[in-house]
C-alpha cells in the first residue's frame, strides 16, 4: 500500500521537476499542509512526509521553502564528482572524460544571483518557521545539490576557481530541533550548509567539497554533531565553523584543503574536536576564538604542507607561520594526544628566519596541553597540472632536506596559569615558567 504521505517528484501532478523541481516540491509541501491540519487526531495528526528525488538531473529555478516538521527529502545517490578538476582541464579535452557533471539524484541550483541579497535568498532549500514549537525533524538525505558554476570576482582568478556565485545549498534560519543532513553531496556552492539556532543537529556522512564554505553553524546551538564527513572549502571560507554552541561534537571528519581553516569555533564551550584528519596549506588550521572554554582537542592528525596544484599556487589565507596551526583564546581547554605533521619549505616560512608555531595559546588561563607529537620537516615541494596526481604525490612523499626548527608550543603573555607537558623540548616551547607549569619532552641522550 502506498502511503498518502509519500511523494515522488516525477509523479506529482503540478509542474515539471526537470525544469523546476523547486516549484514541484513547494506544491507538494502545500498539499501536505492542506491535508495535515489537525494537531491532535488519535494521538497524532501531523506525521509529515517523504519526498523522493530519483536519479536524474532536476533544475531548481524556484527556492524551496520548508515550514513543516517531520519532512524528509531523499534521493538515491549523492553523485559527487570534482567539478574543479574538470573546469581546469582544457575544454577541448572534455570529450575524453568519462563524466562531465555530478550525477545521482542531482538538483541543479539555477537561482538568479541578486546583488546585495543576503545568503538565504540564494538558498536552494530554505527552512524557516516562527512560533512554537520549533520546527523539528527535517531531513535531507542522499542527493546532490550542485551550484553549477562559480563567477568572476575581480581577483583575476579563473572564474571557476573563485568559489563565488551567491548560491547556498541548505539554509536554516529559524530555531530547529533534531535535523538530519546525511549522505548528501554538495558541490560548487558559495555556502553549502548554513544552520542557525540548532539543537541536536546531526551532519553525518556527507561529501561537501569545492564549496566556498562547507558547514556553518550560526547564531547559537547545543548538543549537535558534525561527524564522518568529507569536507573541502575555498580559501576565503570555512570548512567547519560554529559560534556560541555548547556540547558540539566534531569527530571522524576528513577535512581537505583549501579552507581558510579546518575547524573554527567562536564562543564555543564544553565541546570536542576529536579523531579528525585535518589537512591544510596554511597556518590557522584549528582556531578557538572569542573565549572558547572547556573544550577538548584530542587525537587529531594535523597535516600542513604546500599547495601542489598549479591553478592555486600563491593562494593562501593571509596568515603567517607565527599564527599557529592550532590557535586558542579561552580558558580551561585541553589539547591532548594530537599528531602534527608540518612539511614545508623552510625558505617559504613567514616571517623569514623565525620558526613556525604549532600550538599557540593567545589568551586565557587554565589550558592543558599534553603529550602532543610534532614532526616538522624541511621539504622541497613539487607542483603539477593534475590535481589528483600532484596531491597524492605530495601526501606520499616523506623524504626531506632535513629537520625544520619549530616552536611546538607558544604561550603568549596574555595567557597564564596553563600547563604544558611533553609537547616539546626546552628549545621548542616558548613559555613564562613563572606564570605557567611546564615539563619538557625528554630528549635522547639527556
CSV table of C-alpha atoms in Angstrom, one decimal:
chain,number,residue,atom,x,y,z
A,1,UNK,CA,0.0,0.0,0.0
A,2,UNK,CA,1.4,3.4,-1.0
A,3,UNK,CA,1.2,6.0,1.8
A,4,UNK,CA,-0.6,9.3,1.1
A,5,UNK,CA,2.4,10.9,2.7
A,6,UNK,CA,5.0,9.5,0.3
A,7,UNK,CA,5.7,11.6,-2.8
A,8,UNK,CA,7.8,11.2,-6.0
A,9,UNK,CA,8.7,14.5,-7.7
A,10,UNK,CA,8.5,12.8,-11.1
A,11,UNK,CA,4.9,11.6,-10.5
A,12,UNK,CA,3.4,14.8,-9.0
A,13,UNK,CA,0.6,16.4,-10.9
A,14,UNK,CA,1.9,20.0,-10.8
A,15,UNK,CA,4.9,21.3,-12.6
A,16,UNK,CA,7.9,19.7,-14.4
A,17,UNK,CA,10.6,18.6,-11.9
A,18,UNK,CA,13.3,18.6,-14.7
A,19,UNK,CA,12.6,22.2,-15.4
A,20,UNK,CA,11.9,23.5,-11.9
A,21,UNK,CA,12.0,21.0,-9.1
A,22,UNK,CA,11.6,23.9,-6.6
A,23,UNK,CA,8.1,24.6,-7.9
A,24,UNK,CA,7.2,20.9,-7.6
A,25,UNK,CA,8.4,20.5,-4.1
A,26,UNK,CA,6.7,23.7,-2.9
A,27,UNK,CA,3.5,22.3,-4.4
A,28,UNK,CA,3.9,19.1,-2.5
A,29,UNK,CA,4.6,20.9,0.7
A,30,UNK,CA,1.4,22.9,0.1
A,31,UNK,CA,-0.5,19.6,-0.3
A,32,UNK,CA,1.0,18.2,2.9
A,33,UNK,CA,-0.2,21.4,4.8
A,34,UNK,CA,-3.6,21.3,3.3
A,35,UNK,CA,-4.2,17.6,4.4
A,36,UNK,CA,-2.4,17.6,7.7
A,37,UNK,CA,-4.3,20.4,9.5
A,38,UNK,CA,-5.4,18.8,12.8
A,39,UNK,CA,-2.7,18.7,15.5
A,40,UNK,CA,-4.3,16.1,17.6
A,41,UNK,CA,-6.0,13.1,15.9
A,42,UNK,CA,-5.8,9.7,17.7
A,43,UNK,CA,-2.6,10.8,19.5
A,44,UNK,CA,-1.2,12.1,16.2
A,45,UNK,CA,-2.3,14.2,13.3
A,46,UNK,CA,0.7,15.6,11.5
A,47,UNK,CA,3.1,12.8,10.6
A,48,UNK,CA,4.9,14.7,7.9
A,49,UNK,CA,6.0,13.2,4.7
A,50,UNK,CA,8.8,11.8,2.5
A,51,UNK,CA,9.6,13.4,-0.9
A,52,UNK,CA,11.6,11.2,-3.2
A,53,UNK,CA,14.0,12.5,-5.9
A,54,UNK,CA,15.0,9.7,-8.2
A,55,UNK,CA,18.4,9.6,-10.1
A,56,UNK,CA,18.5,12.3,-12.7
A,57,UNK,CA,19.1,16.0,-13.3
A,58,UNK,CA,16.5,18.4,-11.8
A,59,UNK,CA,16.9,22.1,-12.4
A,60,UNK,CA,15.8,24.4,-9.5
A,61,UNK,CA,14.6,27.8,-10.5
A,62,UNK,CA,12.4,28.4,-7.5
A,63,UNK,CA,13.6,28.4,-3.9
A,64,UNK,CA,12.1,25.6,-1.8
A,65,UNK,CA,10.6,26.9,1.4
A,66,UNK,CA,10.1,24.4,4.2
A,67,UNK,CA,7.9,25.3,7.1
A,68,UNK,CA,6.6,21.9,8.2
A,69,UNK,CA,8.1,19.4,10.7
A,70,UNK,CA,8.8,15.7,10.0
A,71,UNK,CA,9.7,16.2,6.4
A,72,UNK,CA,12.3,14.0,4.7
A,73,UNK,CA,13.6,14.8,1.2
A,74,UNK,CA,15.6,11.9,-0.1
A,75,UNK,CA,17.3,10.7,-3.2
A,76,UNK,CA,19.3,7.7,-4.5
A,77,UNK,CA,22.9,8.9,-4.5
A,78,UNK,CA,25.0,11.9,-3.6
A,79,UNK,CA,26.5,12.0,-7.1
A,80,UNK,CA,29.6,14.0,-6.2
A,81,UNK,CA,32.4,14.4,-8.7
A,82,UNK,CA,35.0,17.1,-8.9
A,83,UNK,CA,33.8,20.0,-10.9
A,84,UNK,CA,37.0,21.9,-10.1
A,85,UNK,CA,39.2,19.3,-11.7
A,86,UNK,CA,37.0,19.2,-14.8
A,87,UNK,CA,36.9,23.0,-15.2
A,88,UNK,CA,40.7,23.2,-15.0
A,89,UNK,CA,41.0,20.6,-17.8
A,90,UNK,CA,41.2,22.3,-21.3
A,91,UNK,CA,37.8,22.3,-22.8
A,92,UNK,CA,39.0,20.6,-25.9
A,93,UNK,CA,39.8,17.6,-23.7
A,94,UNK,CA,36.3,17.3,-22.2
A,95,UNK,CA,35.1,14.9,-24.8
A,96,UNK,CA,37.7,12.4,-23.5
A,97,UNK,CA,36.2,12.4,-19.9
A,98,UNK,CA,34.0,9.6,-18.8
A,99,UNK,CA,31.8,12.0,-16.9
A,100,UNK,CA,31.5,15.8,-17.2
A,101,UNK,CA,29.0,16.7,-14.4
A,102,UNK,CA,28.0,15.3,-11.0
A,103,UNK,CA,25.3,12.6,-11.0
A,104,UNK,CA,23.0,10.7,-8.8
A,105,UNK,CA,19.8,12.4,-7.7
A,106,UNK,CA,21.0,15.9,-8.6
A,107,UNK,CA,19.5,19.3,-8.0
A,108,UNK,CA,20.9,21.9,-10.3
A,109,UNK,CA,20.7,25.3,-8.5
A,110,UNK,CA,19.8,27.9,-11.1
A,111,UNK,CA,18.5,30.7,-9.0
A,112,UNK,CA,19.4,34.3,-10.1
A,113,UNK,CA,22.3,35.9,-8.3
A,114,UNK,CA,20.8,39.2,-6.9
A,115,UNK,CA,23.4,41.8,-5.9
A,116,UNK,CA,23.1,42.8,-2.3
A,117,UNK,CA,20.8,39.9,-1.3
A,118,UNK,CA,21.6,38.0,1.9
A,119,UNK,CA,22.8,34.4,1.9
A,120,UNK,CA,19.3,33.0,2.5
A,121,UNK,CA,18.0,34.5,-0.8
A,122,UNK,CA,20.3,32.3,-2.8
A,123,UNK,CA,19.5,29.1,-1.0
A,124,UNK,CA,18.1,26.1,-2.9
A,125,UNK,CA,16.3,24.9,0.3
A,126,UNK,CA,15.3,27.4,2.9
A,127,UNK,CA,13.9,26.3,6.2
A,128,UNK,CA,12.1,29.0,8.2
A,129,UNK,CA,9.2,28.9,10.7
A,130,UNK,CA,8.3,31.2,13.6
A,131,UNK,CA,6.2,30.3,16.6
A,132,UNK,CA,6.1,27.3,18.9
A,133,UNK,CA,7.3,24.6,18.9
A,134,UNK,CA,10.5,24.9,16.9
A,135,UNK,CA,10.4,23.2,13.6
A,136,UNK,CA,11.7,19.6,14.1
A,137,UNK,CA,12.9,16.5,12.4
A,138,UNK,CA,13.5,17.8,8.9
A,139,UNK,CA,15.9,15.5,7.0
A,140,UNK,CA,17.9,15.8,3.8
A,141,UNK,CA,19.4,12.5,2.6
A,142,UNK,CA,21.2,11.0,-0.4
A,143,UNK,CA,21.0,13.6,-3.2
A,144,UNK,CA,23.3,16.1,-4.7
A,145,UNK,CA,23.0,19.9,-4.6
A,146,UNK,CA,25.1,21.4,-7.4
A,147,UNK,CA,25.7,25.2,-7.8
A,148,UNK,CA,26.9,24.5,-11.4
A,149,UNK,CA,29.4,27.4,-11.9
A,150,UNK,CA,31.4,30.0,-10.0
A,151,UNK,CA,31.7,33.5,-11.3
A,152,UNK,CA,34.3,36.2,-11.7
A,153,UNK,CA,35.1,38.2,-8.5
A,154,UNK,CA,37.6,40.7,-9.7
A,155,UNK,CA,40.6,38.7,-8.4
A,156,UNK,CA,41.9,37.7,-11.7
A,157,UNK,CA,41.4,34.0,-10.9
A,158,UNK,CA,39.8,31.7,-13.4
A,159,UNK,CA,36.1,32.3,-12.8
A,160,UNK,CA,35.5,28.7,-12.0
A,161,UNK,CA,38.1,28.9,-9.2
A,162,UNK,CA,36.7,31.9,-7.3
A,163,UNK,CA,34.2,30.0,-5.0
A,164,UNK,CA,31.8,32.9,-5.5
A,165,UNK,CA,28.3,32.6,-7.0
A,166,UNK,CA,25.8,33.7,-4.3
A,167,UNK,CA,24.3,30.2,-4.1
A,168,UNK,CA,23.6,28.2,-0.9
A,169,UNK,CA,22.6,24.6,-0.7
A,170,UNK,CA,20.5,24.5,2.5
A,171,UNK,CA,19.8,27.5,4.8
A,172,UNK,CA,18.0,27.0,8.1
A,173,UNK,CA,17.1,30.4,9.5
A,174,UNK,CA,14.9,29.6,12.5
A,175,UNK,CA,15.4,27.7,15.7
A,176,UNK,CA,15.2,24.0,15.0
A,177,UNK,CA,15.4,20.6,16.7
A,178,UNK,CA,16.7,17.2,15.6
A,179,UNK,CA,17.5,18.0,12.0
A,180,UNK,CA,19.5,15.4,10.0
A,181,UNK,CA,21.7,16.0,7.0
A,182,UNK,CA,23.1,12.7,5.8
A,183,UNK,CA,24.6,11.0,2.7
A,184,UNK,CA,24.4,14.3,0.8
A,185,UNK,CA,26.7,15.7,-1.9
A,186,UNK,CA,27.3,19.5,-2.1
A,187,UNK,CA,29.4,21.0,-4.9
A,188,UNK,CA,30.1,24.4,-6.4
A,189,UNK,CA,28.1,26.4,-3.9
A,190,UNK,CA,29.3,29.6,-2.2
A,191,UNK,CA,27.8,28.3,1.0
A,192,UNK,CA,26.9,24.6,1.2
A,193,UNK,CA,25.1,24.3,4.6
A,194,UNK,CA,24.2,27.1,6.9
A,195,UNK,CA,22.1,26.3,10.0
A,196,UNK,CA,21.2,28.8,12.7
A,197,UNK,CA,20.0,28.0,16.2
A,198,UNK,CA,20.4,24.3,16.0
A,199,UNK,CA,19.6,21.8,18.8
A,200,UNK,CA,20.5,18.1,18.4
A,201,UNK,CA,21.6,18.5,14.8
A,202,UNK,CA,23.3,15.7,13.0
A,203,UNK,CA,25.5,16.4,10.0
A,204,UNK,CA,26.8,13.0,9.1
A,205,UNK,CA,28.4,11.1,6.3
A,206,UNK,CA,28.2,13.8,3.7
A,207,UNK,CA,30.6,14.8,0.8
A,208,UNK,CA,30.8,18.6,1.0
A,209,UNK,CA,33.6,19.9,-1.2
A,210,UNK,CA,34.5,22.6,-3.7
A,211,UNK,CA,32.2,25.0,-1.9
A,212,UNK,CA,33.2,28.5,-0.7
A,213,UNK,CA,32.2,27.5,2.9
A,214,UNK,CA,31.0,24.0,3.8
A,215,UNK,CA,29.4,23.8,7.3
A,216,UNK,CA,28.4,26.9,9.2
A,217,UNK,CA,26.5,26.7,12.5
A,218,UNK,CA,25.4,30.2,13.2
A,219,UNK,CA,23.7,32.1,16.0
A,220,UNK,CA,23.7,29.6,18.9
A,221,UNK,CA,23.1,25.9,19.4
A,222,UNK,CA,23.6,22.9,21.6
A,223,UNK,CA,24.1,19.1,21.6
A,224,UNK,CA,24.9,18.8,17.9
A,225,UNK,CA,27.4,16.7,16.0
A,226,UNK,CA,29.4,17.0,12.8
A,227,UNK,CA,30.7,13.5,12.1
A,228,UNK,CA,32.3,11.3,9.4
A,229,UNK,CA,32.1,13.9,6.6
A,230,UNK,CA,34.5,14.5,3.7
A,231,UNK,CA,34.9,18.3,3.5
A,232,UNK,CA,36.9,20.8,1.4
A,233,UNK,CA,36.2,24.6,1.3
A,234,UNK,CA,37.7,27.5,-0.6
A,235,UNK,CA,40.5,29.8,0.7
A,236,UNK,CA,38.1,32.5,1.8
A,237,UNK,CA,35.6,30.2,3.5
A,238,UNK,CA,35.1,27.9,6.4
A,239,UNK,CA,35.4,24.1,6.3
A,240,UNK,CA,33.6,23.7,9.7
A,241,UNK,CA,32.6,26.8,11.6
A,242,UNK,CA,30.4,27.1,14.8
A,243,UNK,CA,29.6,30.0,17.1
A,244,UNK,CA,28.1,30.1,20.5
A,245,UNK,CA,27.5,26.4,20.7
A,246,UNK,CA,27.7,24.1,23.7
A,247,UNK,CA,28.1,20.3,23.6
A,248,UNK,CA,29.2,20.2,20.0
A,249,UNK,CA,30.9,17.1,18.8
A,250,UNK,CA,33.2,17.4,15.8
A,251,UNK,CA,34.7,13.9,15.1
A,252,UNK,CA,35.9,11.5,12.4
A,253,UNK,CA,35.9,14.1,9.7
A,254,UNK,CA,38.4,14.1,6.8
A,255,UNK,CA,38.9,17.8,6.1
A,256,UNK,CA,40.8,18.6,2.9
A,257,UNK,CA,42.5,21.9,1.9
A,258,UNK,CA,41.8,24.8,0.9
A,259,UNK,CA,39.5,26.3,3.6
A,260,UNK,CA,40.8,29.3,5.5
A,261,UNK,CA,40.7,27.0,8.5
A,262,UNK,CA,39.8,23.3,9.0
A,263,UNK,CA,37.7,23.9,12.2
A,264,UNK,CA,37.0,27.3,13.6
A,265,UNK,CA,35.0,27.9,16.8
A,266,UNK,CA,33.9,31.2,18.3
A,267,UNK,CA,32.4,31.4,21.8
A,268,UNK,CA,32.0,27.6,21.9
A,269,UNK,CA,32.1,25.8,25.2
A,270,UNK,CA,32.3,22.2,26.6
A,271,UNK,CA,32.7,20.7,23.1
A,272,UNK,CA,35.0,18.2,21.4
A,273,UNK,CA,37.2,18.2,18.3
A,274,UNK,CA,38.5,14.6,18.2
A,275,UNK,CA,39.8,11.9,15.9
A,276,UNK,CA,39.7,14.1,12.8
A,277,UNK,CA,42.2,14.0,9.9
A,278,UNK,CA,42.9,17.7,9.1
A,279,UNK,CA,44.9,18.8,6.1
A,280,UNK,CA,45.7,22.4,5.2
A,281,UNK,CA,48.1,24.5,3.0
A,282,UNK,CA,48.1,27.4,5.6
A,283,UNK,CA,48.5,28.1,9.3
A,284,UNK,CA,45.4,28.5,11.4
A,285,UNK,CA,44.1,25.0,10.9
A,286,UNK,CA,42.1,24.9,14.1
A,287,UNK,CA,41.1,28.2,15.7
A,288,UNK,CA,39.3,28.7,19.0
A,289,UNK,CA,38.5,32.3,19.5
A,290,UNK,CA,36.1,34.5,21.4
A,291,UNK,CA,36.6,33.0,24.8
A,292,UNK,CA,36.2,29.3,23.8
A,293,UNK,CA,36.4,27.4,27.1
A,294,UNK,CA,36.5,23.9,28.5
A,295,UNK,CA,36.8,22.3,25.0
A,296,UNK,CA,38.7,19.1,24.2
A,297,UNK,CA,41.0,18.9,21.2
A,298,UNK,CA,42.4,15.4,21.1
A,299,UNK,CA,43.7,12.6,18.9
A,300,UNK,CA,43.6,14.6,15.7
A,301,UNK,CA,46.0,14.3,12.9
A,302,UNK,CA,47.1,17.7,11.5
A,303,UNK,CA,49.0,17.9,8.2
A,304,UNK,CA,50.2,21.3,7.0
A,305,UNK,CA,52.1,21.2,3.7
A,306,UNK,CA,52.2,23.2,0.4
A,307,UNK,CA,49.7,23.6,-2.4
A,308,UNK,CA,50.8,21.3,-5.2
A,309,UNK,CA,48.2,22.1,-7.9
A,310,UNK,CA,49.2,24.8,-10.4
A,311,UNK,CA,45.9,26.7,-10.6
A,312,UNK,CA,46.0,27.6,-6.9
A,313,UNK,CA,49.7,28.3,-6.4
A,314,UNK,CA,50.2,31.5,-4.4
A,315,UNK,CA,46.8,31.4,-2.8
A,316,UNK,CA,46.7,31.5,1.0
A,317,UNK,CA,44.6,32.6,3.9
A,318,UNK,CA,46.7,35.7,4.7
A,319,UNK,CA,48.2,34.3,8.0
A,320,UNK,CA,51.9,33.9,8.6
A,321,UNK,CA,53.6,31.0,10.2
A,322,UNK,CA,53.7,32.6,13.7
A,323,UNK,CA,49.9,32.4,13.8
A,324,UNK,CA,49.9,28.7,14.9
A,325,UNK,CA,48.4,25.6,13.4
A,326,UNK,CA,46.2,25.4,16.5
A,327,UNK,CA,45.4,28.8,18.0
A,328,UNK,CA,43.5,29.1,21.2
A,329,UNK,CA,41.9,32.0,23.1
A,330,UNK,CA,40.0,30.9,26.1
A,331,UNK,CA,40.0,29.1,29.4
A,332,UNK,CA,40.2,25.5,30.6
A,333,UNK,CA,40.7,23.9,27.2
A,334,UNK,CA,42.5,20.5,26.8
A,335,UNK,CA,44.9,19.7,23.9
A,336,UNK,CA,45.9,16.1,24.3
A,337,UNK,CA,47.5,13.5,22.1
A,338,UNK,CA,47.4,15.2,18.8
A,339,UNK,CA,49.8,14.5,16.0
A,340,UNK,CA,51.2,17.4,14.0
A,341,UNK,CA,53.0,17.0,10.7
A,342,UNK,CA,54.4,20.2,9.3
A,343,UNK,CA,56.1,19.5,5.9
A,344,UNK,CA,57.1,22.9,4.4
A,345,UNK,CA,60.0,24.5,2.6
A,346,UNK,CA,62.0,26.5,5.2
A,347,UNK,CA,62.6,29.1,2.6
A,348,UNK,CA,58.9,29.9,2.4
A,349,UNK,CA,58.4,30.5,6.2
A,350,UNK,CA,57.0,33.9,7.1
A,351,UNK,CA,58.3,35.9,8.8
A,352,UNK,CA,61.6,34.8,7.4
A,353,UNK,CA,64.1,33.3,9.9
A,354,UNK,CA,61.5,32.6,12.6
A,355,UNK,CA,60.4,29.1,13.5
A,356,UNK,CA,56.7,28.2,12.6
A,357,UNK,CA,54.4,27.9,15.6
A,358,UNK,CA,52.4,24.7,16.0
A,359,UNK,CA,50.2,25.3,19.1
A,360,UNK,CA,49.7,28.9,20.2
A,361,UNK,CA,47.9,29.9,23.4
A,362,UNK,CA,47.0,33.6,22.7
A,363,UNK,CA,44.8,34.5,25.7
A,364,UNK,CA,43.0,32.9,28.7
A,365,UNK,CA,44.1,30.6,31.5
A,366,UNK,CA,43.9,27.1,32.8
A,367,UNK,CA,44.6,25.4,29.4
A,368,UNK,CA,46.2,22.0,29.5
A,369,UNK,CA,48.5,20.9,26.6
A,370,UNK,CA,49.9,17.4,26.9
A,371,UNK,CA,51.6,14.6,25.0
A,372,UNK,CA,51.3,16.1,21.6
A,373,UNK,CA,53.8,15.0,18.9
A,374,UNK,CA,55.3,17.3,16.3
A,375,UNK,CA,57.1,16.1,13.2
A,376,UNK,CA,58.5,19.0,11.3
A,377,UNK,CA,60.5,18.6,8.1
A,378,UNK,CA,62.0,20.9,5.5
A,379,UNK,CA,60.8,19.8,2.1
A,380,UNK,CA,61.2,20.9,-1.5
A,381,UNK,CA,57.6,20.8,-2.7
A,382,UNK,CA,56.7,19.7,-6.2
A,383,UNK,CA,53.8,21.1,-8.3
A,384,UNK,CA,51.7,19.6,-11.1
A,385,UNK,CA,48.9,20.3,-13.6
A,386,UNK,CA,47.0,17.2,-12.5
A,387,UNK,CA,45.1,17.8,-9.2
A,388,UNK,CA,44.9,14.1,-8.2
A,389,UNK,CA,48.4,13.1,-9.2
A,390,UNK,CA,50.0,16.2,-7.6
A,391,UNK,CA,48.1,15.8,-4.3
A,392,UNK,CA,48.7,12.1,-4.0
A,393,UNK,CA,52.4,12.5,-4.8
A,394,UNK,CA,52.7,15.3,-2.1
A,395,UNK,CA,50.9,13.1,0.5
A,396,UNK,CA,53.0,10.1,0.0
A,397,UNK,CA,56.4,11.8,-0.1
A,398,UNK,CA,58.2,11.8,3.2
A,399,UNK,CA,61.7,12.5,2.1
A,400,UNK,CA,63.0,15.8,3.2
A,401,UNK,CA,66.1,18.0,3.2
A,402,UNK,CA,66.2,17.8,7.0
A,403,UNK,CA,64.6,18.8,10.2
A,404,UNK,CA,62.5,22.0,10.3
A,405,UNK,CA,63.0,24.0,13.5
A,406,UNK,CA,59.6,24.9,15.0
A,407,UNK,CA,58.1,26.3,18.1
A,408,UNK,CA,55.9,23.4,19.2
A,409,UNK,CA,54.0,25.5,21.8
A,410,UNK,CA,54.0,29.2,22.3
A,411,UNK,CA,52.2,30.7,25.3
A,412,UNK,CA,51.7,34.4,24.9
A,413,UNK,CA,51.9,36.9,27.8
A,414,UNK,CA,48.1,37.3,27.8
A,415,UNK,CA,47.7,33.6,28.6
A,416,UNK,CA,48.8,32.4,32.0
A,417,UNK,CA,48.1,29.7,34.5
A,418,UNK,CA,48.4,27.0,31.8
A,419,UNK,CA,50.0,23.5,32.0
A,420,UNK,CA,52.2,22.3,29.1
A,421,UNK,CA,53.5,18.8,29.4
A,422,UNK,CA,55.6,16.6,27.0
A,423,UNK,CA,54.7,18.6,23.9
A,424,UNK,CA,58.2,19.9,23.0
A,425,UNK,CA,61.6,20.1,24.5
A,426,UNK,CA,63.2,23.1,26.2
A,427,UNK,CA,64.2,24.6,22.8
A,428,UNK,CA,60.8,24.2,21.3
A,429,UNK,CA,58.5,25.7,23.9
A,430,UNK,CA,58.2,29.5,24.4
A,431,UNK,CA,56.6,29.9,27.9
A,432,UNK,CA,56.9,32.0,31.0
A,433,UNK,CA,57.7,29.3,33.6
A,434,UNK,CA,56.9,31.7,36.4
A,435,UNK,CA,53.3,32.1,35.2
A,436,UNK,CA,52.7,28.6,33.8
A,437,UNK,CA,53.6,25.0,34.6
A,438,UNK,CA,55.9,23.3,32.1
A,439,UNK,CA,57.5,19.8,31.7
A,440,UNK,CA,59.6,19.3,28.5
A,441,UNK,CA,59.6,16.3,26.4
A,442,UNK,CA,62.7,14.2,27.2
A,443,UNK,CA,65.4,14.3,24.6
A,444,UNK,CA,67.7,11.5,23.5
A,445,UNK,CA,71.0,11.4,25.4
A,446,UNK,CA,69.9,13.9,28.1
